[in-house]
Short mmCIF file of C-alpha atoms and ligand atoms in Angstrom, two decimals:
data_model
loop_
_atom_site.label_atom_id
_atom_site.label_comp_id
_atom_site.label_asym_id
_atom_site.label_seq_id
_atom_site.Cartn_x
_atom_site.Cartn_y
_atom_site.Cartn_z
CA MET A 1 43.09 -9.28 -10.39
CA THR A 2 43.22 -11.93 -13.11
CA LYS A 3 45.50 -14.84 -12.55
CA SER A 4 45.36 -16.34 -16.02
CA THR A 5 47.51 -14.98 -18.85
CA ARG A 6 44.75 -13.44 -20.92
CA SER A 7 42.36 -10.97 -19.40
CA LYS A 8 38.91 -12.25 -18.57
CA ARG A 9 36.10 -11.33 -20.88
CA ALA A 10 32.84 -9.94 -19.63
CA TYR A 11 29.58 -9.33 -21.45
CA VAL A 12 26.87 -7.11 -19.99
CA GLU A 13 23.33 -7.42 -21.35
CA THR A 14 20.95 -4.71 -20.20
CA TYR A 15 17.15 -4.62 -19.93
CA GLY A 16 14.92 -1.77 -18.81
CA CYS A 17 15.12 1.98 -18.40
CA GLN A 18 17.78 4.59 -19.23
CA MET A 19 19.11 4.36 -15.69
CA ASN A 20 19.73 0.69 -16.28
CA ILE A 21 21.53 1.35 -19.55
CA SER A 22 23.65 3.81 -17.63
CA ASP A 23 24.25 1.22 -14.88
CA GLY A 24 25.32 -1.25 -17.58
CA GLU A 25 27.94 1.28 -18.70
CA LEU A 26 28.98 1.71 -15.08
CA MET A 27 29.49 -2.03 -14.61
CA GLU A 28 31.50 -2.13 -17.83
CA GLY A 29 33.62 0.76 -16.56
CA ILE A 30 34.24 -0.95 -13.21
CA LEU A 31 35.14 -4.22 -14.91
CA THR A 32 37.44 -2.54 -17.45
CA ASN A 33 39.27 -0.74 -14.64
CA SER A 34 39.94 -4.05 -12.92
CA GLY A 35 41.37 -5.70 -16.00
CA PHE A 36 38.40 -7.25 -17.76
CA GLU A 37 37.92 -7.02 -21.48
CA ILE A 38 34.34 -6.12 -22.47
CA VAL A 39 32.93 -8.22 -25.30
CA GLU A 40 29.80 -7.71 -27.37
CA GLY A 41 28.18 -11.13 -26.97
CA PRO A 42 27.96 -14.05 -24.53
CA GLU A 43 29.65 -16.63 -26.80
CA ASN A 44 33.26 -15.83 -25.92
CA ALA A 45 32.65 -14.35 -22.50
CA ASP A 46 33.95 -15.74 -19.20
CA VAL A 47 31.37 -13.73 -17.31
CA VAL A 48 27.88 -12.82 -18.50
CA LEU A 49 25.94 -10.23 -16.49
CA VAL A 50 22.25 -9.81 -17.17
CA ASN A 51 21.33 -6.37 -15.93
CA THR A 52 17.64 -6.49 -15.13
CA CYS A 53 14.47 -4.49 -14.59
CA ALA A 54 11.71 -5.18 -12.04
CA ILE A 55 9.15 -2.58 -12.98
CA ARG A 56 6.64 -5.05 -14.42
CA GLU A 57 6.25 -8.81 -14.25
CA HIS A 58 6.69 -9.06 -18.00
CA ALA A 59 10.20 -7.58 -17.76
CA GLU A 60 11.16 -10.22 -15.20
CA ASN A 61 9.76 -13.13 -17.19
CA ARG A 62 11.81 -12.10 -20.19
CA VAL A 63 14.96 -12.17 -18.09
CA LEU A 64 14.20 -15.59 -16.61
CA GLY A 65 13.80 -16.89 -20.18
CA ARG A 66 17.06 -15.29 -21.25
CA VAL A 67 18.99 -16.66 -18.28
CA ALA A 68 17.71 -20.15 -19.03
CA GLN A 69 18.95 -19.70 -22.58
CA LEU A 70 22.39 -18.64 -21.34
CA ASN A 71 22.48 -21.83 -19.31
CA GLY A 72 22.77 -23.58 -22.68
CA LEU A 73 26.20 -21.96 -23.06
CA LYS A 74 27.08 -22.92 -19.52
CA ARG A 75 26.36 -26.56 -20.26
CA GLU A 76 29.04 -26.42 -22.96
CA ARG A 77 31.39 -24.36 -20.77
CA PRO A 78 30.72 -25.05 -17.08
CA GLU A 79 33.27 -22.41 -16.09
CA LEU A 80 31.04 -19.63 -17.49
CA VAL A 81 29.90 -17.29 -14.71
CA ILE A 82 26.31 -16.07 -15.01
CA GLY A 83 25.37 -13.05 -12.95
CA VAL A 84 22.02 -11.35 -12.59
CA THR A 85 22.31 -7.71 -11.55
CA GLY A 86 19.98 -4.73 -11.15
CA CYS A 87 16.47 -4.28 -9.89
CA MET A 88 15.10 -7.77 -10.43
CA ALA A 89 18.18 -9.23 -8.73
CA GLN A 90 17.53 -6.97 -5.77
CA ARG A 91 13.83 -7.82 -5.68
CA MET A 92 14.15 -11.59 -5.96
CA GLY A 93 17.40 -11.94 -4.01
CA GLU A 94 18.41 -15.49 -3.23
CA THR A 95 15.10 -16.86 -4.46
CA LEU A 96 16.58 -16.33 -7.91
CA PHE A 97 18.91 -19.26 -7.20
CA GLU A 98 15.82 -21.43 -6.75
CA ARG A 99 14.17 -20.21 -9.95
CA ALA A 100 17.44 -20.37 -11.92
CA PRO A 101 19.95 -22.66 -10.18
CA TYR A 102 22.60 -22.05 -12.83
CA VAL A 103 22.97 -18.41 -11.77
CA ASP A 104 26.25 -17.84 -9.88
CA LEU A 105 25.89 -14.24 -8.77
CA VAL A 106 22.95 -12.08 -7.78
CA MET A 107 23.78 -8.41 -7.24
CA GLY A 108 21.55 -5.41 -6.56
CA PRO A 109 22.14 -1.89 -7.88
CA ASP A 110 24.15 -0.73 -4.86
CA GLY A 111 26.66 -3.55 -5.16
CA TYR A 112 28.45 -2.66 -8.41
CA ARG A 113 31.50 -1.16 -6.74
CA GLY A 114 32.16 -4.63 -5.35
CA LEU A 115 31.67 -6.45 -8.64
CA PRO A 116 35.36 -7.31 -9.28
CA ASP A 117 35.74 -8.61 -5.70
CA ALA A 118 32.61 -10.68 -5.98
CA LEU A 119 33.81 -12.26 -9.22
CA GLU A 120 37.21 -12.92 -7.70
CA ASN A 121 35.63 -14.57 -4.66
CA LEU A 122 33.57 -16.79 -6.90
CA GLU A 123 36.66 -17.79 -8.82
CA GLU A 124 38.60 -18.55 -5.66
CA TYR A 125 35.83 -20.76 -4.30
CA ARG A 126 35.76 -22.59 -7.59
CA THR A 127 39.51 -23.15 -7.74
CA ASN A 128 39.54 -24.46 -4.20
CA ARG A 129 36.95 -27.06 -4.98
CA GLU A 130 38.02 -27.97 -8.51
CA SER A 131 37.85 -31.72 -7.83
CA ARG A 132 34.14 -31.42 -7.11
CA SER A 133 33.34 -29.40 -10.21
CA SER A 134 30.22 -31.41 -10.92
CA VAL A 135 28.63 -30.09 -7.76
CA ARG A 136 26.64 -26.91 -8.20
CA GLY A 137 27.77 -23.64 -6.73
CA PRO A 138 29.13 -21.65 -5.07
CA GLN A 139 26.59 -18.91 -5.43
CA LEU A 140 26.89 -15.38 -4.17
CA ALA A 141 24.19 -12.80 -3.41
CA ILE A 142 25.09 -9.15 -2.80
CA LEU A 143 21.95 -7.32 -1.85
CA ASP A 144 22.75 -4.55 0.59
CA LEU A 145 20.99 -1.30 -0.16
CA SER A 146 23.40 1.36 0.94
CA LEU A 147 22.47 4.84 2.11
CA GLY A 148 26.03 5.95 1.56
CA GLU A 149 26.54 4.55 -1.93
CA ASN A 150 26.22 7.50 -4.25
CA TYR A 151 28.53 6.03 -6.89
CA GLN A 152 31.17 8.68 -6.25
CA GLY A 153 34.36 8.16 -8.24
CA LEU A 154 33.04 5.33 -10.40
CA GLU A 155 33.53 5.66 -14.13
CA GLN A 156 31.17 4.64 -16.89
CA ARG A 157 32.44 2.89 -20.01
CA ARG A 158 30.59 4.74 -22.73
CA THR A 159 30.39 3.80 -26.32
CA GLU A 160 31.68 6.50 -28.64
CA GLY A 161 29.07 8.90 -29.85
CA PRO A 162 27.71 12.42 -29.55
CA THR A 163 25.25 11.66 -26.73
CA ALA A 164 25.74 10.46 -23.16
CA TRP A 165 23.63 9.50 -20.14
CA ILE A 166 24.66 11.06 -16.84
CA PRO A 167 23.18 9.65 -13.65
CA ILE A 168 22.88 12.53 -11.19
CA GLN A 169 20.60 10.79 -8.70
CA ARG A 170 19.70 7.28 -7.69
CA GLY A 171 16.88 5.82 -5.64
CA CYS A 172 13.57 7.46 -4.86
CA ASN A 173 11.91 9.08 -1.83
CA HIS A 174 8.38 8.78 -3.19
CA ARG A 175 6.16 5.85 -2.37
CA CYS A 176 3.84 5.62 -5.37
CA THR A 177 1.77 2.62 -4.38
CA PHE A 178 2.28 0.71 -7.64
CA CYS A 179 6.03 1.15 -7.84
CA ILE A 180 8.84 -1.22 -6.89
CA VAL A 181 11.70 1.27 -7.44
CA PRO A 182 12.07 2.58 -3.84
CA TYR A 183 12.36 -1.02 -2.62
CA VAL A 184 15.02 -2.07 -5.13
CA ARG A 185 17.00 1.16 -5.41
CA GLY A 186 16.56 2.54 -1.91
CA PRO A 187 16.11 6.19 -0.94
CA GLU A 188 17.17 9.15 -3.07
CA LYS A 189 20.92 9.73 -3.27
CA ASN A 190 22.28 12.71 -5.17
CA ARG A 191 25.73 13.00 -6.71
CA ASP A 192 28.15 15.81 -5.99
CA PRO A 193 27.61 18.53 -8.61
CA LEU A 194 31.36 19.12 -8.96
CA GLU A 195 31.83 15.53 -10.00
CA ILE A 196 28.88 15.77 -12.40
CA LEU A 197 30.26 18.94 -13.99
CA ASN A 198 33.73 17.43 -14.33
CA GLU A 199 32.19 14.44 -16.03
CA VAL A 200 30.32 16.68 -18.46
CA ARG A 201 33.48 18.64 -19.29
CA ASP A 202 35.39 15.42 -19.82
CA LEU A 203 32.66 14.12 -22.13
CA VAL A 204 32.94 17.28 -24.22
CA THR A 205 36.62 16.54 -24.83
CA ARG A 206 35.55 13.15 -26.12
CA GLY A 207 33.12 14.60 -28.65
CA VAL A 208 29.88 14.51 -26.66
CA THR A 209 27.61 17.50 -27.29
CA GLU A 210 24.29 16.21 -25.89
CA VAL A 211 23.82 14.94 -22.34
CA THR A 212 20.75 13.46 -20.68
CA LEU A 213 20.64 13.79 -16.90
CA LEU A 214 19.14 10.75 -15.21
CA GLY A 215 17.35 10.17 -11.95
CA GLN A 216 14.21 8.41 -10.74
CA THR A 217 12.74 11.80 -9.89
CA VAL A 218 15.53 13.74 -11.48
CA ASN A 219 14.12 17.20 -10.80
CA SER A 220 13.97 16.66 -7.05
CA TYR A 221 17.79 16.64 -7.12
CA THR A 222 19.40 18.81 -4.45
CA PHE A 223 22.95 18.93 -3.15
CA ALA A 224 23.85 21.30 -0.31
CA ASP A 225 22.04 24.46 -1.44
CA LEU A 226 22.14 23.61 -5.14
CA SER A 227 18.74 22.83 -6.67
CA PHE A 228 17.97 20.94 -9.84
CA PRO A 229 17.30 24.13 -11.84
CA ASN A 230 20.71 25.46 -10.63
CA LEU A 231 22.48 22.28 -11.74
CA LEU A 232 20.65 22.20 -15.04
CA SER A 233 21.66 25.74 -15.80
CA GLU A 234 25.31 25.09 -14.90
CA ILE A 235 25.45 22.05 -17.13
CA ALA A 236 23.74 23.92 -19.96
CA GLN A 237 26.50 26.52 -19.77
CA VAL A 238 29.40 24.07 -20.07
CA GLU A 239 31.40 25.07 -23.13
CA GLY A 240 30.77 22.62 -25.95
CA ILE A 241 27.45 21.30 -24.64
CA ARG A 242 24.74 22.05 -27.18
CA ARG A 243 21.86 20.00 -25.83
CA VAL A 244 20.74 19.00 -22.36
CA ARG A 245 17.82 16.70 -21.60
CA PHE A 246 16.69 15.14 -18.32
CA THR A 247 14.48 12.23 -17.31
CA SER A 248 12.30 11.28 -15.46
CA PRO A 249 10.93 14.30 -13.66
CA HIS A 250 8.15 14.21 -11.08
CA PRO A 251 5.37 16.69 -11.95
CA ASN A 252 5.48 18.22 -8.46
CA ASP A 253 9.04 19.38 -8.99
CA VAL A 254 8.22 21.06 -12.28
CA THR A 255 8.49 24.49 -10.67
CA PRO A 256 8.54 28.02 -12.11
CA GLU A 257 12.31 28.06 -11.42
CA LEU A 258 12.82 24.92 -13.50
CA VAL A 259 10.65 26.19 -16.31
CA GLU A 260 12.54 29.45 -16.34
CA VAL A 261 15.87 27.66 -16.76
CA MET A 262 14.36 25.53 -19.51
CA ALA A 263 13.05 28.62 -21.25
CA THR A 264 16.18 30.72 -20.96
CA GLU A 265 19.13 28.32 -21.30
CA PRO A 266 19.57 27.78 -25.03
CA ALA A 267 21.06 24.28 -24.58
CA VAL A 268 18.08 22.86 -22.66
CA CYS A 269 15.91 21.04 -25.18
CA GLU A 270 12.24 21.81 -25.74
CA HIS A 271 11.02 18.48 -24.48
CA LEU A 272 9.53 17.51 -21.14
CA HIS A 273 8.53 14.07 -19.96
CA LEU A 274 5.64 14.53 -17.54
CA PRO A 275 4.50 11.17 -16.16
CA ALA A 276 0.79 11.63 -15.43
CA GLN A 277 0.02 7.95 -14.61
CA SER A 278 -3.75 8.66 -14.54
CA GLY A 279 -6.26 11.35 -15.39
CA ASN A 280 -8.51 10.66 -12.41
CA ASN A 281 -8.11 12.25 -9.00
CA ARG A 282 -9.32 9.30 -6.92
CA THR A 283 -6.89 7.02 -8.73
CA LEU A 284 -4.03 9.51 -8.45
CA LYS A 285 -4.70 9.72 -4.73
CA ARG A 286 -4.68 5.96 -4.33
CA MET A 287 -1.49 5.81 -6.39
CA LEU A 288 -0.04 8.34 -3.89
CA ARG A 289 1.13 10.56 -6.73
CA ARG A 290 0.62 13.66 -4.57
CA TYR A 291 -0.95 15.83 -7.27
CA THR A 292 -4.37 16.25 -8.84
CA VAL A 293 -5.38 16.46 -12.47
CA GLU A 294 -5.91 20.19 -11.94
CA ILE A 295 -2.36 20.65 -10.67
CA LEU A 296 -1.01 18.64 -13.58
CA LEU A 297 -2.92 20.77 -16.07
CA GLU A 298 -1.59 23.92 -14.41
CA LYS A 299 1.94 22.60 -14.88
CA VAL A 300 1.23 21.93 -18.53
CA GLU A 301 -0.12 25.44 -18.96
CA MET A 302 2.83 27.00 -17.18
CA VAL A 303 5.33 25.09 -19.34
CA ARG A 304 3.49 25.87 -22.55
CA ALA A 305 3.17 29.55 -21.67
CA GLU A 306 6.93 29.89 -21.14
CA ILE A 307 8.07 27.47 -23.86
CA PRO A 308 5.43 27.43 -26.60
CA GLU A 309 7.48 24.96 -28.67
CA ILE A 310 7.67 22.35 -25.88
CA ALA A 311 7.03 18.72 -26.79
CA LEU A 312 5.40 16.76 -23.96
CA SER A 313 5.51 13.04 -23.32
CA THR A 314 3.97 10.98 -20.52
CA ASP A 315 3.61 7.60 -18.81
CA ILE A 316 0.16 6.18 -18.10
CA ILE A 317 -0.90 3.10 -16.14
CA VAL A 318 -4.33 1.61 -16.85
CA ALA A 319 -6.30 -0.76 -14.64
CA PHE A 320 -4.73 0.25 -11.35
CA PRO A 321 -6.64 -1.82 -8.73
CA GLY A 322 -10.03 -0.25 -8.15
CA GLU A 323 -9.97 1.90 -11.30
CA THR A 324 -13.55 2.01 -12.63
CA ASP A 325 -14.41 2.33 -16.27
CA ASP A 326 -15.44 5.96 -15.72
CA GLU A 327 -12.15 6.69 -14.02
CA PHE A 328 -10.33 5.17 -16.96
CA ARG A 329 -12.35 7.46 -19.25
CA ASP A 330 -10.96 10.42 -17.26
CA THR A 331 -7.51 9.31 -18.36
CA LEU A 332 -8.64 9.34 -21.99
CA GLU A 333 -10.00 12.85 -21.38
CA LEU A 334 -6.66 13.98 -19.99
CA MET A 335 -4.93 12.66 -23.10
CA LYS A 336 -7.33 14.60 -25.30
CA THR A 337 -6.95 17.76 -23.24
CA VAL A 338 -3.15 17.80 -23.12
CA ARG A 339 -2.46 16.14 -26.47
CA PHE A 340 0.90 14.65 -25.49
CA ASP A 341 3.40 14.22 -28.31
CA GLU A 342 4.01 10.72 -27.03
CA ALA A 343 2.62 8.42 -24.35
CA PHE A 344 4.18 5.30 -22.87
CA THR A 345 1.29 3.16 -21.76
CA TYR A 346 1.23 0.25 -19.34
CA LYS A 347 -1.20 -2.20 -17.80
CA TYR A 348 -0.90 -2.26 -14.03
CA SER A 349 1.37 -5.09 -12.94
CA ALA A 350 1.27 -6.20 -9.30
CA ARG A 351 4.73 -5.98 -7.73
CA GLU A 352 5.13 -7.98 -4.54
CA GLY A 353 5.81 -5.79 -1.52
CA THR A 354 4.29 -2.62 -2.97
CA PRO A 355 1.27 -1.12 -1.16
CA ALA A 356 -1.14 -1.52 -4.09
CA THR A 357 -0.87 -5.30 -3.89
CA ARG A 358 -2.58 -5.10 -0.49
CA LEU A 359 -5.75 -3.57 -1.93
CA PRO A 360 -8.76 -5.91 -1.68
CA ALA A 361 -8.55 -8.75 -4.19
CA ASP A 362 -11.96 -7.99 -5.66
CA GLN A 363 -10.68 -4.57 -6.74
CA PHE A 364 -8.18 -6.01 -9.19
CA VAL A 365 -9.29 -5.32 -12.74
CA PRO A 366 -9.80 -8.56 -14.70
CA PRO A 367 -7.03 -9.10 -17.28
CA ARG A 368 -9.39 -8.93 -20.21
CA GLU A 369 -10.78 -5.58 -19.09
CA ALA A 370 -7.27 -4.28 -18.41
CA GLN A 371 -6.18 -5.29 -21.90
CA ALA A 372 -9.20 -3.59 -23.46
CA ARG A 373 -8.41 -0.36 -21.58
CA LEU A 374 -4.79 -0.50 -22.66
CA GLU A 375 -5.76 -0.99 -26.29
CA GLU A 376 -8.25 1.85 -26.18
CA LEU A 377 -5.67 4.17 -24.61
CA ILE A 378 -3.03 3.18 -27.16
CA GLY A 379 -5.53 3.90 -29.94
CA VAL A 380 -6.28 7.36 -28.55
CA SER A 381 -2.66 8.29 -27.79
CA ARG A 382 -1.35 7.07 -31.14
CA GLY A 383 -4.12 8.98 -32.91
CA ILE A 384 -3.12 12.16 -31.10
CA ARG A 385 0.57 11.56 -31.77
CA ALA A 386 -0.15 11.08 -35.48
CA GLU A 387 -2.13 14.33 -35.60
CA VAL A 388 0.50 16.28 -33.68
CA ASN A 389 3.26 14.90 -35.89
CA ALA A 390 1.32 15.56 -39.09
CA GLY A 391 1.24 19.17 -37.93
CA GLU A 392 5.06 19.15 -37.78
CA VAL A 393 5.49 18.21 -41.44
CA GLY A 394 7.03 21.11 -43.34
CA ARG A 395 9.05 22.39 -40.36
CA THR A 396 12.80 22.66 -40.60
CA ASP A 397 14.54 21.68 -37.37
CA GLU A 398 18.04 21.21 -36.09
CA VAL A 399 18.92 17.51 -35.97
CA LEU A 400 21.82 15.84 -34.18
CA ILE A 401 22.86 12.86 -36.31
CA GLU A 402 23.08 9.90 -33.94
CA ARG A 403 23.41 6.72 -36.01
CA VAL A 404 22.76 4.95 -39.29
CA ALA A 405 19.11 4.35 -40.10
CA ARG A 406 17.54 1.03 -41.01
CA ASN A 407 17.28 1.98 -44.68
CA PRO A 408 20.66 1.70 -46.43
CA GLY A 409 22.18 5.08 -47.28
CA GLN A 410 20.20 6.84 -44.57
CA ILE A 411 21.17 8.32 -41.24
CA LEU A 412 19.02 9.09 -38.24
CA GLY A 413 18.87 11.75 -35.60
CA ARG A 414 16.62 13.64 -33.24
CA THR A 415 15.37 17.17 -33.16
CA ARG A 416 15.57 19.19 -29.97
CA ARG A 417 11.93 18.28 -29.42
CA ASN A 418 12.88 14.58 -29.49
CA LYS A 419 11.37 13.78 -32.87
CA VAL A 420 13.20 11.00 -34.70
CA VAL A 421 14.07 11.79 -38.35
CA ALA A 422 15.72 9.64 -41.03
CA PHE A 423 17.25 11.17 -44.16
CA ASN A 424 19.84 10.46 -46.85
CA GLY A 425 23.40 10.79 -45.62
CA ASP A 426 26.69 9.16 -44.80
CA SER A 427 27.54 7.56 -41.46
CA VAL A 428 30.77 9.60 -41.25
CA ARG A 429 28.52 12.49 -40.28
CA ILE A 430 27.35 10.91 -37.03
CA GLY A 431 27.80 13.58 -34.36
CA CYS A 432 27.15 16.48 -36.73
CA TYR A 433 24.29 18.94 -36.40
CA THR A 434 22.28 19.82 -39.47
CA GLN A 435 19.02 21.43 -40.53
CA VAL A 436 16.41 18.96 -41.72
CA MET A 437 13.03 19.58 -43.25
CA LEU A 438 10.44 17.11 -41.97
CA GLU A 439 8.82 15.85 -45.16
CA THR A 440 6.61 12.93 -44.15
CA THR A 441 5.63 11.07 -40.98
CA THR A 442 4.58 7.51 -40.20
CA GLY A 443 2.74 9.03 -37.27
CA ALA A 444 5.60 8.11 -34.95
CA THR A 445 8.81 9.04 -36.82
CA PHE A 446 9.75 11.26 -39.74
CA ALA A 447 11.49 11.14 -43.07
CA GLY A 448 13.26 14.36 -43.96
CA ARG A 449 15.61 16.22 -46.26
CA GLU A 450 18.67 18.22 -45.31
CA ILE A 451 18.50 21.91 -45.95
CA GLY A 452 21.66 23.92 -46.58
CA GLN A 453 25.20 23.16 -45.56
CA PRO A 454 25.77 20.67 -42.72
CA GLU A 455 27.75 21.84 -39.72
CA LEU A 456 30.71 20.05 -38.24
CA VAL A 457 30.62 18.51 -34.77
CA GLY A 458 30.52 21.10 -32.04
CA GLY A 459 30.62 23.89 -34.64
CA THR A 460 28.92 27.12 -33.81
N1 5AD B 1 2.68 -1.58 -13.30
C1 5AD B 1 2.60 -0.96 -14.48
N2 5AD B 1 3.36 0.09 -14.82
C2 5AD B 1 4.24 0.55 -13.91
N3 5AD B 1 5.10 1.57 -13.95
C3 5AD B 1 5.75 1.62 -12.77
N4 5AD B 1 5.31 0.64 -11.97
C4 5AD B 1 4.37 -0.04 -12.66
C5 5AD B 1 3.54 -1.15 -12.34
N5 5AD B 1 3.58 -1.77 -11.16
C6 5AD B 1 5.24 2.49 -15.09
C7 5AD B 1 4.96 3.93 -14.68
C8 5AD B 1 6.34 4.53 -14.70
C9 5AD B 1 6.99 3.77 -15.81
C10 5AD B 1 8.47 3.82 -15.85
O1 5AD B 1 6.55 2.45 -15.59
O2 5AD B 1 4.15 4.52 -15.66
O3 5AD B 1 6.32 5.93 -14.94
#
């Protein structure tokens, strides 16, 4: 598509969740296939795409700051194209052009297939009006949410390494009252399992041994008569795949069938993310989470009974509108009852257009109170994590070496239970599996020592 002699350079900068990282790879794949060269920074790029998150206001403010910064580059090089893609682009739409007039392209998550065309259109407009280059624009917004777009046939551009993200589902059919995702990613769309399995097999030939299946409620995946547990088990049996993870599940779809596959397929890792959001039934109901604390605890018991080694993580929101102090204390209780290995904790952030924003204004928890709740929850969850992890010290676990660690001479990997361990070793061993004794913990991560002979990649 490029008309100039050298290929155009594109830089994609991603914010937000794993799905967004995966979308960033998808955009890079689409751009590479249409002749772009992907570069690692904005300085030499012809096109900069900021791939954004809308889950909390804070995430959006960071992006607005970053885009303003990129405008500094555009002042030096007016031909630079700045695009904002992803969930925040979808949410703000053309109003983004008002907030950040130097943005040329706004594109929601269902528009990526059309990315090369959109960039070409922008370029054509520009060429046709070259004599008026001081005038702003043109600007292009691609915001259709498509029921049919299930990303079939599109290829990710993945960085080399032993692990890979695999989107198997996009969008969400739930309507949790705090959450913007259904409005920016549309309803649930599931990918054809044959395509998913082909992708996994192809990744194996490129040295990948661990895959993480992605979806907004990944375990509600269905395709024809194939359920998520069926798909999980098929992927776990692909020759060469040694580890399978998935995120984020909805607790209601943590079924006995799923737990059985997790317990019996050797490749499925002993880690489950179980987003609780709250430990209080009235709050859960008003969040429209569709489960009670009792149901959640039953799920935890079921999983622990079948997979005693399971590590559990969670997401919690504090200060949901109307949450009383006592109700918040129920969440602390839940944390103490379950003793999650890890908790990702958030202060409620009002997202325009979501049902919770329509709750009476006097129900909104004052910021100072919300902050105090968050800090108390963080204190409790970090304390539990430190205790749980202290109990792990002395264990020897299989580690997949993923990258170099911060300390020189050290490498870093994860255990099947998602514990991060650093130990002495050479970066040539990235991708290898090895046995590591967990020697000390900071509370969050571990320092370890290799035990015995390291294996080679994909070795048995
Ligand atoms: N405010 C705060 N946290 C939120 N999350 C989702 N929406 C909001 C919101 N409006 C959190 C939930 C979810 C995680 C990805 O982000 O805990 O599981």
